[in-house]
Coordinates of C-alpha atoms in Angstrom, one line a residue:
M1 CA -84.0 -11.5 -25.0
Q2 CA -81.3 -10.6 -22.5
N3 CA -81.2 -12.1 -19.0
Q4 CA -82.0 -9.4 -16.4
N5 CA -79.4 -10.8 -14.1
E6 CA -76.6 -10.9 -16.8
S7 CA -73.6 -8.6 -16.2
Y8 CA -71.7 -6.8 -19.0
D9 CA -68.2 -5.7 -19.4
A10 CA -69.4 -2.7 -21.4
V11 CA -72.7 -0.9 -22.2
I12 CA -72.7 0.8 -25.5
I13 CA -75.2 3.7 -25.8
G14 CA -76.2 4.2 -29.4
G15 CA -76.1 1.9 -32.4
G16 CA -74.7 4.4 -34.8
P17 CA -71.3 3.9 -36.5
G18 CA -69.3 4.5 -33.3
G19 CA -71.5 2.0 -31.4
I20 CA -71.4 -0.6 -34.1
S21 CA -67.5 -0.2 -34.4
C22 CA -67.3 -0.5 -30.6
A23 CA -69.4 -3.7 -30.6
L24 CA -67.3 -5.3 -33.3
E25 CA -64.1 -4.5 -31.3
L26 CA -65.6 -5.8 -28.0
N27 CA -66.7 -9.0 -29.8
D28 CA -63.2 -9.6 -31.1
S29 CA -62.0 -9.1 -27.5
K30 CA -64.5 -11.7 -26.3
L31 CA -66.0 -9.2 -24.0
N32 CA -69.7 -9.3 -22.9
Y33 CA -71.6 -6.1 -23.9
V34 CA -75.0 -4.8 -24.8
V35 CA -75.9 -2.1 -27.3
L36 CA -78.8 0.3 -26.4
E37 CA -80.4 1.9 -29.4
R38 CA -83.7 3.7 -29.3
R39 CA -84.4 3.5 -33.0
D40 CA -85.8 0.2 -34.5
K41 CA -82.8 -0.4 -36.5
L42 CA -79.0 0.0 -36.1
G43 CA -77.2 2.9 -37.9
G44 CA -78.3 5.8 -35.7
Q45 CA -78.9 8.9 -37.9
L46 CA -77.2 7.5 -41.1
A47 CA -80.6 6.6 -42.5
D48 CA -81.4 10.3 -42.4
I49 CA -78.5 11.3 -44.6
D50 CA -79.5 11.7 -48.2
N51 CA -76.3 13.2 -49.7
T52 CA -73.1 11.4 -50.7
I53 CA -70.7 10.5 -47.9
R54 CA -67.2 11.1 -49.3
N55 CA -65.0 11.7 -46.3
Y56 CA -65.5 8.5 -44.2
A57 CA -62.2 6.6 -43.9
A58 CA -63.7 3.2 -44.8
G59 CA -64.8 4.3 -48.3
F60 CA -67.3 6.2 -50.3
F61 CA -71.1 5.8 -49.9
E62 CA -74.0 7.1 -52.0
N63 CA -75.8 8.1 -48.9
G64 CA -76.2 7.3 -45.2
E65 CA -78.5 4.4 -45.8
E66 CA -75.9 2.7 -47.9
L67 CA -73.3 3.1 -45.1
R68 CA -75.8 1.9 -42.5
L69 CA -76.5 -1.2 -44.6
R70 CA -72.8 -2.0 -44.9
L71 CA -72.3 -1.6 -41.1
C72 CA -75.2 -3.9 -40.5
E73 CA -73.7 -6.5 -42.9
S74 CA -70.7 -6.6 -40.6
V75 CA -72.9 -7.2 -37.7
E76 CA -74.8 -9.9 -39.4
K77 CA -71.7 -11.7 -40.5
L78 CA -70.6 -12.1 -36.9
K79 CA -74.2 -12.8 -35.7
L80 CA -73.9 -10.0 -33.2
N81 CA -77.6 -9.1 -33.1

């Protein structure tokens, strides 16, 4: 649980691919940040995509859930959650 009196260098609104990427960069920069996500898991709307994702620069993914899981693996490796 976050301390209510804690200050942040950045507030990230949304835990989709952009928000996760931003959090990873801020973490590398040693900045203090918080990610606000209304869903119960990171990945934004990726879990709702059933078709193949072919044009994402980081690779090819069978569907949105696969990409969401890969992004969350990055978060887990750095213990960001």
